[in-house]
PDB file of C-alpha atoms and ligand atoms in Angstrom:
ATOM      1  CA  UNK Y   1     -56.437 233.165-187.830  1.00 36.00           C
ATOM      2  CA  UNK Y   2     -53.647 232.556-185.318  1.00 40.00           C
ATOM      3  CA  UNK Y   3     -51.652 230.339-187.630  1.00 45.00           C
ATOM      4  CA  UNK Y   4     -48.421 231.791-186.307  1.00 67.00           C
ATOM      5  CA  UNK Y   5     -48.397 228.322-184.712  1.00 81.00           C
ATOM      6  CA  UNK Y   6     -47.652 226.593-188.022  1.00 97.00           C
ATOM      7  CA  UNK Y   7     -49.470 223.554-189.356  1.00 98.00           C
ATOM      8  CA  UNK Y   8     -50.625 220.583-187.258  1.00 98.00           C
ATOM      9  CA  UNK Y   9     -50.682 217.323-189.264  1.00 99.00           C
ATOM     10  CA  UNK Y  10     -52.753 214.523-187.760  1.00 99.00           C
ATOM     11  CA  UNK Y  11     -52.907 211.011-189.202  1.00 99.00           C
ATOM     12  CA  UNK Y  12     -55.722 208.605-188.388  1.00 98.00           C
ATOM     13  CA  UNK Y  13     -57.950 211.661-188.127  1.00 98.00           C
ATOM     14  CA  UNK Y  14     -61.328 210.156-188.981  1.00 98.00           C
ATOM     15  CA  UNK Y  15     -62.189 208.707-185.573  1.00 98.00           C
ATOM     16  CA  UNK Y  16     -60.956 207.837-182.081  1.00 98.00           C
ATOM     17  CA  UNK Y  17     -57.907 209.638-180.743  1.00 98.00           C
ATOM     18  CA  UNK Y  18     -57.157 211.230-184.147  1.00 98.00           C
ATOM     19  CA  UNK Y  19     -60.559 212.887-184.447  1.00 98.00           C
ATOM     20  CA  UNK Y  20     -60.237 214.265-180.903  1.00 98.00           C
ATOM     21  CA  UNK Y  21     -56.777 215.581-181.835  1.00 98.00           C
ATOM     22  CA  UNK Y  22     -58.244 217.398-184.836  1.00 98.00           C
ATOM     23  CA  UNK Y  23     -60.835 219.089-182.628  1.00 98.00           C
ATOM     24  CA  UNK Y  24     -58.242 220.024-179.979  1.00 98.00           C
ATOM     25  CA  UNK Y  25     -55.765 221.576-182.407  1.00 98.00           C
ATOM     26  CA  UNK Y  26     -58.492 223.475-184.287  1.00 98.00           C
ATOM     27  CA  UNK Y  27     -59.795 224.852-180.977  1.00 98.00           C
ATOM     28  CA  UNK Y  28     -56.282 225.997-180.139  1.00 98.00           C
ATOM     29  CA  UNK Y  29     -56.154 227.960-183.414  1.00 97.00           C
ATOM     30  CA  UNK Y  30     -53.839 225.738-185.461  1.00 98.00           C
ATOM     31  CA  UNK Y  31     -54.381 225.176-189.150  1.00 98.00           C
ATOM     32  CA  UNK Y  32     -54.869 221.392-189.328  1.00 98.00           C
ATOM     33  CA  UNK Y  33     -54.231 218.839-192.064  1.00 98.00           C
ATOM     34  CA  UNK Y  34     -56.320 215.768-191.198  1.00 98.00           C
ATOM     35  CA  UNK Y  35     -55.398 212.520-192.952  1.00 98.00           C
ATOM     36  CA  UNK Y  36     -57.253 209.185-193.123  1.00 98.00           C
ATOM     37  CA  UNK Y  37     -58.644 206.881-195.797  1.00 98.00           C
ATOM     38  CA  UNK Y  38     -62.272 207.845-195.157  1.00 97.00           C
ATOM     39  CA  UNK Y  39     -62.602 211.468-194.136  1.00 95.00           C
ATOM     40  CA  UNK Y  40     -66.343 211.843-194.864  1.00 96.00           C
ATOM     41  CA  UNK Y  41     -66.998 212.325-191.139  1.00 95.00           C
ATOM     42  CA  UNK Y  42     -64.890 215.504-191.102  1.00 97.00           C
ATOM     43  CA  UNK Y  43     -67.206 218.412-191.849  1.00 92.00           C
ATOM     44  CA  UNK Y  44     -65.620 221.427-193.551  1.00 93.00           C
ATOM     45  CA  UNK Y  45     -64.405 223.886-190.924  1.00 96.00           C
ATOM     46  CA  UNK Y  46     -62.281 226.986-190.931  1.00 97.00           C
ATOM     47  CA  UNK Y  47     -58.579 226.084-190.760  1.00 98.00           C
ATOM     48  CA  UNK Y  48     -59.253 222.421-191.569  1.00 98.00           C
ATOM     49  CA  UNK Y  49     -57.802 220.730-194.645  1.00 98.00           C
ATOM     50  CA  UNK Y  50     -58.705 217.108-195.219  1.00 98.00           C
ATOM     51  CA  UNK Y  51     -56.791 214.521-197.218  1.00 98.00           C
ATOM     52  CA  UNK Y  52     -57.917 210.996-198.085  1.00 98.00           C
ATOM     53  CA  UNK Y  53     -54.783 208.868-198.158  1.00 98.00           C
ATOM     54  CA  UNK Y  54     -53.900 205.271-197.400  1.00 98.00           C
ATOM     55  CA  UNK Y  55     -50.683 205.656-195.434  1.00 98.00           C
ATOM     56  CA  UNK Y  56     -49.864 201.944-195.624  1.00 98.00           C
ATOM     57  CA  UNK Y  57     -48.681 202.567-199.199  1.00 97.00           C
ATOM     58  CA  UNK Y  58     -45.961 204.733-200.704  1.00 97.00           C
ATOM     59  CA  UNK Y  59     -48.509 206.551-202.897  1.00 98.00           C
ATOM     60  CA  UNK Y  60     -50.419 207.756-199.828  1.00 98.00           C
ATOM     61  CA  UNK Y  61     -47.246 209.015-198.170  1.00 98.00           C
ATOM     62  CA  UNK Y  62     -46.269 210.892-201.336  1.00 98.00           C
ATOM     63  CA  UNK Y  63     -49.742 212.441-201.611  1.00 98.00           C
ATOM     64  CA  UNK Y  64     -49.563 213.595-197.994  1.00 98.00           C
ATOM     65  CA  UNK Y  65     -46.110 215.120-198.433  1.00 98.00           C
ATOM     66  CA  UNK Y  66     -47.145 216.843-201.680  1.00 98.00           C
ATOM     67  CA  UNK Y  67     -50.196 218.346-199.992  1.00 98.00           C
ATOM     68  CA  UNK Y  68     -48.122 219.700-197.107  1.00 98.00           C
ATOM     69  CA  UNK Y  69     -45.673 221.291-199.555  1.00 98.00           C
ATOM     70  CA  UNK Y  70     -48.554 222.836-201.502  1.00 98.00           C
ATOM     71  CA  UNK Y  71     -50.009 224.349-198.333  1.00 98.00           C
ATOM     72  CA  UNK Y  72     -46.834 226.375-197.901  1.00 97.00           C
ATOM     73  CA  UNK Y  73     -46.975 226.488-194.104  1.00 98.00           C
ATOM     74  CA  UNK Y  74     -44.197 225.403-191.775  1.00 98.00           C
ATOM     75  CA  UNK Y  75     -45.077 222.250-189.873  1.00 98.00           C
ATOM     76  CA  UNK Y  76     -45.431 222.884-186.128  1.00 98.00           C
ATOM     77  CA  UNK Y  77     -46.472 219.374-185.200  1.00 98.00           C
ATOM     78  CA  UNK Y  78     -46.699 216.038-187.000  1.00 98.00           C
ATOM     79  CA  UNK Y  79     -48.755 213.496-185.051  1.00 99.00           C
ATOM     80  CA  UNK Y  80     -48.278 209.941-186.296  1.00 99.00           C
ATOM     81  CA  UNK Y  81     -51.451 208.536-184.797  1.00 98.00           C
ATOM     82  CA  UNK Y  82     -52.904 206.243-187.492  1.00 98.00           C
ATOM     83  CA  UNK Y  83     -52.661 202.631-186.438  1.00 98.00           C
ATOM     84  CA  UNK Y  84     -54.249 199.250-186.802  1.00 98.00           C
ATOM     85  CA  UNK Y  85     -54.227 196.250-184.474  1.00 97.00           C
ATOM     86  CA  UNK Y  86     -54.832 192.753-185.799  1.00 95.00           C
ATOM     87  CA  UNK Y  87     -55.108 189.626-183.682  1.00 93.00           C
ATOM     88  CA  UNK Y  88     -52.974 187.094-185.516  1.00 92.00           C
ATOM     89  CA  UNK Y  89     -52.514 183.507-184.372  1.00 91.00           C
ATOM     90  CA  UNK Y  90     -49.456 182.064-186.094  1.00 91.00           C
ATOM     91  CA  UNK Y  91     -50.470 178.534-185.063  1.00 90.00           C
ATOM     92  CA  UNK Y  92     -54.118 178.713-186.060  1.00 84.00           C
ATOM     93  CA  UNK Y  93     -56.179 179.230-189.210  1.00 81.00           C
ATOM     94  CA  UNK Y  94     -54.769 182.771-189.615  1.00 78.00           C
ATOM     95  CA  UNK Y  95     -51.474 181.319-190.738  1.00 78.00           C
ATOM     96  CA  UNK Y  96     -53.201 179.454-193.575  1.00 80.00           C
ATOM     97  CA  UNK Y  97     -55.204 182.483-194.701  1.00 83.00           C
ATOM     98  CA  UNK Y  98     -53.809 183.642-198.054  1.00 80.00           C
ATOM     99  CA  UNK Y  99     -54.452 187.262-196.957  1.00 78.00           C
ATOM    100  CA  UNK Y 100     -52.281 186.891-193.850  1.00 89.00           C
ATOM    101  CA  UNK Y 101     -48.975 187.991-195.430  1.00 89.00           C
ATOM    102  CA  UNK Y 102     -50.623 191.160-196.807  1.00 93.00           C
ATOM    103  CA  UNK Y 103     -52.268 191.823-193.473  1.00 94.00           C
ATOM    104  CA  UNK Y 104     -48.903 191.566-191.665  1.00 95.00           C
ATOM    105  CA  UNK Y 105     -47.128 193.760-194.195  1.00 96.00           C
ATOM    106  CA  UNK Y 106     -49.867 196.421-194.084  1.00 97.00           C
ATOM    107  CA  UNK Y 107     -49.911 196.493-190.281  1.00 98.00           C
ATOM    108  CA  UNK Y 108     -46.179 197.154-190.156  1.00 98.00           C
ATOM    109  CA  UNK Y 109     -46.413 199.606-193.054  1.00 98.00           C
ATOM    110  CA  UNK Y 110     -49.014 201.734-191.287  1.00 98.00           C
ATOM    111  CA  UNK Y 111     -47.817 201.465-187.686  1.00 98.00           C
ATOM    112  CA  UNK Y 112     -44.067 201.659-188.237  1.00 98.00           C
ATOM    113  CA  UNK Y 113     -42.999 202.486-191.793  1.00 98.00           C
ATOM    114  CA  UNK Y 114     -45.447 205.363-192.328  1.00 98.00           C
ATOM    115  CA  UNK Y 115     -44.197 207.411-189.327  1.00 99.00           C
ATOM    116  CA  UNK Y 116     -40.631 206.905-190.551  1.00 98.00           C
ATOM    117  CA  UNK Y 117     -41.436 207.943-194.124  1.00 98.00           C
ATOM    118  CA  UNK Y 118     -43.546 210.923-193.054  1.00 98.00           C
ATOM    119  CA  UNK Y 119     -40.735 212.103-190.806  1.00 98.00           C
ATOM    120  CA  UNK Y 120     -38.255 211.716-193.667  1.00 98.00           C
ATOM    121  CA  UNK Y 121     -40.441 213.637-196.143  1.00 98.00           C
ATOM    122  CA  UNK Y 122     -41.637 216.346-193.775  1.00 98.00           C
ATOM    123  CA  UNK Y 123     -38.566 217.135-191.687  1.00 97.00           C
ATOM    124  CA  UNK Y 124     -37.346 219.730-194.200  1.00 97.00           C
ATOM    125  CA  UNK Y 125     -40.689 221.534-193.796  1.00 98.00           C
ATOM    126  CA  UNK Y 126     -40.717 221.607-190.015  1.00 98.00           C
ATOM    127  CA  UNK Y 127     -40.415 224.683-187.846  1.00 97.00           C
ATOM    128  CA  UNK Y 128     -36.854 225.152-186.600  1.00 96.00           C
ATOM    129  CA  UNK Y 129     -36.543 225.466-183.722  1.00 96.00           C
ATOM    130  CA  UNK Y 130     -39.720 224.193-182.115  1.00 95.00           C
ATOM    131  CA  UNK Y 131     -41.255 221.696-184.535  1.00 98.00           C
ATOM    132  CA  UNK Y 132     -42.462 218.513-182.840  1.00 98.00           C
ATOM    133  CA  UNK Y 133     -43.088 214.957-184.011  1.00 98.00           C
ATOM    134  CA  UNK Y 134     -45.442 212.880-181.881  1.00 99.00           C
ATOM    135  CA  UNK Y 135     -45.400 209.125-182.355  1.00 99.00           C
ATOM    136  CA  UNK Y 136     -48.315 207.255-180.799  1.00 99.00           C
ATOM    137  CA  UNK Y 137     -47.009 203.929-179.500  1.00 98.00           C
ATOM    138  CA  UNK Y 138     -48.567 201.668-176.858  1.00 98.00           C
ATOM    139  CA  UNK Y 139     -47.796 199.944-173.572  1.00 98.00           C
ATOM    140  CA  UNK Y 140     -47.283 196.768-175.621  1.00 97.00           C
ATOM    141  CA  UNK Y 141     -44.163 198.431-177.029  1.00 98.00           C
ATOM    142  CA  UNK Y 142     -42.596 197.586-173.636  1.00 98.00           C
ATOM    143  CA  UNK Y 143     -44.048 194.124-173.052  1.00 97.00           C
ATOM    144  CA  UNK Y 144     -45.747 192.373-175.971  1.00 96.00           C
ATOM    145  CA  UNK Y 145     -49.306 191.178-176.093  1.00 95.00           C
ATOM    146  CA  UNK Y 146     -49.141 187.588-177.409  1.00 95.00           C
ATOM    147  CA  UNK Y 147     -52.482 187.785-179.237  1.00 93.00           C
ATOM    148  CA  UNK Y 148     -51.278 190.777-181.287  1.00 96.00           C
ATOM    149  CA  UNK Y 149     -47.641 189.932-182.073  1.00 96.00           C
ATOM    150  CA  UNK Y 150     -47.254 192.077-185.182  1.00 97.00           C
ATOM    151  CA  UNK Y 151     -48.898 195.072-183.538  1.00 98.00           C
ATOM    152  CA  UNK Y 152     -46.644 194.712-180.481  1.00 98.00           C
ATOM    153  CA  UNK Y 153     -43.537 194.443-182.642  1.00 98.00           C
ATOM    154  CA  UNK Y 154     -44.537 197.477-184.724  1.00 98.00           C
ATOM    155  CA  UNK Y 155     -45.089 199.591-181.608  1.00 98.00           C
ATOM    156  CA  UNK Y 156     -41.794 198.446-180.053  1.00 98.00           C
ATOM    157  CA  UNK Y 157     -40.105 199.493-183.293  1.00 98.00           C
ATOM    158  CA  UNK Y 158     -41.836 202.866-183.252  1.00 99.00           C
ATOM    159  CA  UNK Y 159     -40.785 203.497-179.644  1.00 98.00           C
ATOM    160  CA  UNK Y 160     -37.189 202.671-180.559  1.00 98.00           C
ATOM    161  CA  UNK Y 161     -37.301 204.868-183.672  1.00 98.00           C
ATOM    162  CA  UNK Y 162     -38.647 207.752-181.565  1.00 99.00           C
ATOM    163  CA  UNK Y 163     -35.637 207.543-179.250  1.00 98.00           C
ATOM    164  CA  UNK Y 164     -33.097 207.478-182.081  1.00 98.00           C
ATOM    165  CA  UNK Y 165     -34.722 210.295-183.999  1.00 98.00           C
ATOM    166  CA  UNK Y 166     -34.891 212.422-180.848  1.00 98.00           C
ATOM    167  CA  UNK Y 167     -31.120 212.293-180.577  1.00 98.00           C
ATOM    168  CA  UNK Y 168     -30.582 212.964-184.293  1.00 98.00           C
ATOM    169  CA  UNK Y 169     -32.962 215.942-184.219  1.00 98.00           C
ATOM    170  CA  UNK Y 170     -31.457 217.631-181.172  1.00 96.00           C
ATOM    171  CA  UNK Y 171     -29.129 219.789-183.240  1.00 96.00           C
ATOM    172  CA  UNK Y 172     -32.051 220.712-185.548  1.00 96.00           C
ATOM    173  CA  UNK Y 173     -34.226 222.060-182.742  1.00 97.00           C
ATOM    174  CA  UNK Y 174     -36.958 219.502-183.477  1.00 98.00           C
ATOM    175  CA  UNK Y 175     -38.499 217.620-180.573  1.00 98.00           C
ATOM    176  CA  UNK Y 176     -39.886 214.105-180.345  1.00 98.00           C
ATOM    177  CA  UNK Y 177     -42.767 213.090-178.080  1.00 98.00           C
ATOM    178  CA  UNK Y 178     -43.787 209.501-177.475  1.00 99.00           C
ATOM    179  CA  UNK Y 179     -47.492 209.182-176.683  1.00 99.00           C
ATOM    180  CA  UNK Y 180     -48.297 205.990-174.785  1.00 98.00           C
ATOM    181  CA  UNK Y 181     -52.054 205.603-174.394  1.00 98.00           C
ATOM    182  CA  UNK Y 182     -53.588 203.421-171.698  1.00 97.00           C
ATOM    183  CA  UNK Y 183     -56.833 201.747-172.784  1.00 96.00           C
ATOM    184  CA  UNK Y 184     -58.765 204.488-174.622  1.00 98.00           C
ATOM    185  CA  UNK Y 185     -62.446 204.253-175.482  1.00 98.00           C
ATOM    186  CA  UNK Y 186     -62.298 204.031-179.293  1.00 98.00           C
ATOM    187  CA  UNK Y 187     -63.256 201.619-182.053  1.00 96.00           C
ATOM    188  CA  UNK Y 188     -59.966 199.819-181.509  1.00 96.00           C
ATOM    189  CA  UNK Y 189     -60.908 198.727-177.989  1.00 96.00           C
ATOM    190  CA  UNK Y 190     -64.579 197.784-178.418  1.00 95.00           C
ATOM    191  CA  UNK Y 191     -65.333 194.789-176.201  1.00 92.00           C
ATOM    192  CA  UNK Y 192     -61.951 194.949-174.444  1.00 90.00           C
ATOM    193  CA  UNK Y 193     -61.097 195.730-170.840  1.00 87.00           C
ATOM    194  CA  UNK Y 194     -62.511 198.312-168.452  1.00 89.00           C
ATOM    195  CA  UNK Y 195     -61.472 201.639-166.967  1.00 92.00           C
ATOM    196  CA  UNK Y 196     -60.903 203.202-170.388  1.00 96.00           C
ATOM    197  CA  UNK Y 197     -60.128 206.888-170.623  1.00 97.00           C
ATOM    198  CA  UNK Y 198     -61.808 209.118-173.197  1.00 98.00           C
ATOM    199  CA  UNK Y 199     -60.049 210.088-176.437  1.00 98.00           C
ATOM    200  CA  UNK Y 200     -60.263 213.694-175.200  1.00 98.00           C
ATOM    201  CA  UNK Y 201     -58.313 212.857-172.024  1.00 98.00           C
ATOM    202  CA  UNK Y 202     -55.616 211.192-174.133  1.00 98.00           C
ATOM    203  CA  UNK Y 203     -55.492 214.187-176.421  1.00 98.00           C
ATOM    204  CA  UNK Y 204     -55.159 216.609-173.502  1.00 98.00           C
ATOM    205  CA  UNK Y 205     -52.059 214.698-172.420  1.00 98.00           C
ATOM    206  CA  UNK Y 206     -50.570 214.867-175.934  1.00 98.00           C
ATOM    207  CA  UNK Y 207     -51.386 218.561-176.340  1.00 98.00           C
ATOM    208  CA  UNK Y 208     -49.833 219.499-172.995  1.00 98.00           C
ATOM    209  CA  UNK Y 209     -46.717 217.388-173.606  1.00 98.00           C
ATOM    210  CA  UNK Y 210     -46.118 219.077-176.957  1.00 98.00           C
ATOM    211  CA  UNK Y 211     -46.778 222.525-175.538  1.00 98.00           C
ATOM    212  CA  UNK Y 212     -44.600 222.006-172.460  1.00 98.00           C
ATOM    213  CA  UNK Y 213     -41.795 220.306-174.394  1.00 97.00           C
ATOM    214  CA  UNK Y 214     -42.070 216.974-172.581  1.00 98.00           C
ATOM    215  CA  UNK Y 215     -40.815 213.703-174.042  1.00 98.00           C
ATOM    216  CA  UNK Y 216     -43.719 211.553-172.967  1.00 98.00           C
ATOM    217  CA  UNK Y 217     -47.507 211.737-173.009  1.00 98.00           C
ATOM    218  CA  UNK Y 218     -48.603 208.898-170.742  1.00 98.00           C
ATOM    219  CA  UNK Y 219     -51.846 209.690-168.907  1.00 98.00           C
ATOM    220  CA  UNK Y 220     -53.763 207.575-166.430  1.00 93.00           C
ATOM    221  CA  UNK Y 221     -52.516 204.039-165.912  1.00 95.00           C
ATOM    222  CA  UNK Y 222     -49.850 204.360-168.601  1.00 97.00           C
ATOM    223  CA  UNK Y 223     -47.398 206.309-166.494  1.00 97.00           C
ATOM    224  CA  UNK Y 224     -47.740 203.879-163.598  1.00 97.00           C
ATOM    225  CA  UNK Y 225     -47.330 200.843-165.855  1.00 97.00           C
ATOM    226  CA  UNK Y 226     -44.221 202.371-167.445  1.00 98.00           C
ATOM    227  CA  UNK Y 227     -42.734 202.968-164.000  1.00 97.00           C
ATOM    228  CA  UNK Y 228     -43.665 199.478-162.811  1.00 98.00           C
ATOM    229  CA  UNK Y 229     -42.074 198.034-165.960  1.00 98.00           C
ATOM    230  CA  UNK Y 230     -38.734 199.487-164.879  1.00 97.00           C
ATOM    231  CA  UNK Y 231     -38.755 197.759-161.524  1.00 98.00           C
ATOM    232  CA  UNK Y 232     -40.861 194.660-162.162  1.00 98.00           C
ATOM    233  CA  UNK Y 233     -40.992 193.924-165.912  1.00 97.00           C
ATOM    234  CA  UNK Y 234     -42.119 190.329-165.419  1.00 97.00           C
ATOM    235  CA  UNK Y 235     -45.277 191.473-163.642  1.00 96.00           C
ATOM    236  CA  UNK Y 236     -46.097 193.952-166.407  1.00 96.00           C
ATOM    237  CA  UNK Y 237     -45.488 191.248-169.005  1.00 96.00           C
ATOM    238  CA  UNK Y 238     -48.061 189.031-167.272  1.00 94.00           C
ATOM    239  CA  UNK Y 239     -50.601 191.859-166.958  1.00 90.00           C
ATOM    240  CA  UNK Y 240     -50.320 192.895-170.602  1.00 89.00           C
ATOM    241  CA  UNK Y 241     -50.410 189.288-171.791  1.00 87.00           C
ATOM    242  CA  UNK Y 242     -53.942 189.108-170.366  1.00 82.00           C
ATOM    243  CA  UNK Y 243     -55.117 192.391-171.921  1.00 79.00           C
TER     244      UNK Y 243
HETATM  245  N1  NAP O   1     -57.370 202.954-178.236  1.00 83.11           N
HETATM  246  C1  NAP O   1     -56.416 202.519-177.424  1.00 83.11           C
HETATM  247  O1  NAP O   1     -56.693 202.064-176.299  1.00 83.11           O
HETATM  248  C2  NAP O   1     -54.976 202.597-177.835  1.00 83.11           C
HETATM  249  C3  NAP O   1     -54.019 202.113-176.923  1.00 83.11           C
HETATM  250  C4  NAP O   1     -52.679 202.171-177.285  1.00 83.11           C
HETATM  251  C5  NAP O   1     -52.316 202.730-178.498  1.00 83.11           C
HETATM  252  N2  NAP O   1     -53.271 203.193-179.355  1.00 83.11           N
HETATM  253  C6  NAP O   1     -52.833 203.773-180.616  1.00 83.11           C
HETATM  254  O2  NAP O   1     -53.450 205.032-180.788  1.00 83.11           O
HETATM  255  C7  NAP O   1     -53.620 205.290-182.179  1.00 83.11           C
HETATM  256  C8  NAP O   1     -55.059 205.668-182.463  1.00 83.11           C
HETATM  257  O3  NAP O   1     -55.866 204.579-182.049  1.00 83.11           O
HETATM  258  P1  NAP O   1     -57.471 204.665-181.968  1.00 83.11           P
HETATM  259  O4  NAP O   1     -57.861 203.838-180.812  1.00 83.11           O
HETATM  260  O5  NAP O   1     -57.943 206.064-182.070  1.00 83.11           O
HETATM  261  O6  NAP O   1     -57.847 203.838-183.294  1.00 83.11           O
HETATM  262  P2  NAP O   1     -59.134 203.858-184.222  1.00 83.11           P
HETATM  263  O7  NAP O   1     -60.291 204.461-183.541  1.00 83.11           O
HETATM  264  O8  NAP O   1     -59.252 202.474-184.776  1.00 83.11           O
HETATM  265  O9  NAP O   1     -58.687 204.854-185.405  1.00 83.11           O
HETATM  266  C9  NAP O   1     -57.640 204.520-186.250  1.00 83.11           C
HETATM  267  C10 NAP O   1     -57.440 205.638-187.251  1.00 83.11           C
HETATM  268  O10 NAP O   1     -56.390 205.233-188.163  1.00 83.11           O
HETATM  269  C11 NAP O   1     -56.866 205.423-189.510  1.00 83.11           C
HETATM  270  N3  NAP O   1     -56.286 204.445-190.425  1.00 83.11           N
HETATM  271  C12 NAP O   1     -56.396 203.090-190.363  1.00 83.11           C
HETATM  272  N4  NAP O   1     -55.765 202.539-191.406  1.00 83.11           N
HETATM  273  C13 NAP O   1     -55.250 203.559-192.138  1.00 83.11           C
HETATM  274  C14 NAP O   1     -54.488 203.633-193.331  1.00 83.11           C
HETATM  275  N5  NAP O   1     -54.133 202.511-193.994  1.00 83.11           N
HETATM  276  N6  NAP O   1     -54.114 204.844-193.797  1.00 83.11           N
HETATM  277  C15 NAP O   1     -54.483 205.976-193.146  1.00 83.11           C
HETATM  278  N7  NAP O   1     -55.186 205.978-192.001  1.00 83.11           N
HETATM  279  C16 NAP O   1     -55.571 204.783-191.511  1.00 83.11           C
HETATM  280  C17 NAP O   1     -58.385 205.235-189.404  1.00 83.11           C
HETATM  281  O11 NAP O   1     -59.059 205.935-190.435  1.00 83.11           O
HETATM  282  P3  NAP O   1     -59.583 205.252-191.800  1.00 83.11           P
HETATM  283  O12 NAP O   1     -60.088 203.886-191.468  1.00 83.11           O
HETATM  284  O13 NAP O   1     -60.630 206.224-192.262  1.00 83.11           O
HETATM  285  O14 NAP O   1     -58.401 205.241-192.704  1.00 83.11           O
HETATM  286  C18 NAP O   1     -58.684 205.919-188.072  1.00 83.11           C
HETATM  287  O15 NAP O   1     -58.833 207.301-188.256  1.00 83.11           O
HETATM  288  C19 NAP O   1     -53.155 204.023-182.913  1.00 83.11           C
HETATM  289  O16 NAP O   1     -51.831 204.179-183.356  1.00 83.11           O
HETATM  290  C20 NAP O   1     -53.220 202.960-181.831  1.00 83.11           C
HETATM  291  O17 NAP O   1     -52.323 201.897-182.080  1.00 83.11           O
HETATM  292  C21 NAP O   1     -54.588 203.135-179.044  1.00 83.11           C
END
């Protein structure tokens, strides 16, 4: 088993981009720790360890960190991929729904707080030099999508955190990659938009960026939208507002 790589930890591993990441890192010979709340879809495979954990809560983060410590392998790559997107209308019936405050708190907890806490807990276990943290953000981190205000804010926060941590980690030899998917064909985008790329194409971009020590994994339209946002942010704001 070529686990000279060290461990690959993938959150949100039960479907979509996360499941494709699990397959990609196993194929490349990494021992993989796959984390999600419902991991029944993940068949036992050599090199694969599965953990059921709700990462929106402190208990789930602690369970994940304890499992990594128990595995006794240095962490080569931590991919903070788990995410949820809720459409929340602050003027409509959503605002009167008694579940709304919990839904907002959980969305921020999973999308933003969990990557911060996992980084905090797992940094001491990361390969030095060469360990990599990948944070999966979104184009709406640059220009918000009005129908998903909490999601947009959480992803903007995660993009900002990625930049700060990159600077802090420079002296430690740990790298940060921001993955910015375009529209990817997963459960999250059912019924939305066209021209989606496959989860596998997104994962190829992440894998190559980690391997080649790049800062960004932005395949397909993402790279062009990021460039356009530098020169014509108002146009990008209008495009993403319609997405
Ligand atoms: N698809 C896109 O076009 C797109 C675009 C931009 C950014 N992204 C980002 O890419 C990432 C992956 O998205 P995706 O499209 O693959 O989403 P997805 O198909 O909906 O999968 C989300 C994953 O997150 C896990 N998850 C949800 N809540 C969780 C919790 N409380 N604790 C632990 N795991 C949890 C889910 O597993 P369980 O339900 O089993 O827990 C699932 O494995 C997300 O961060 C998303 O924001 C996606």
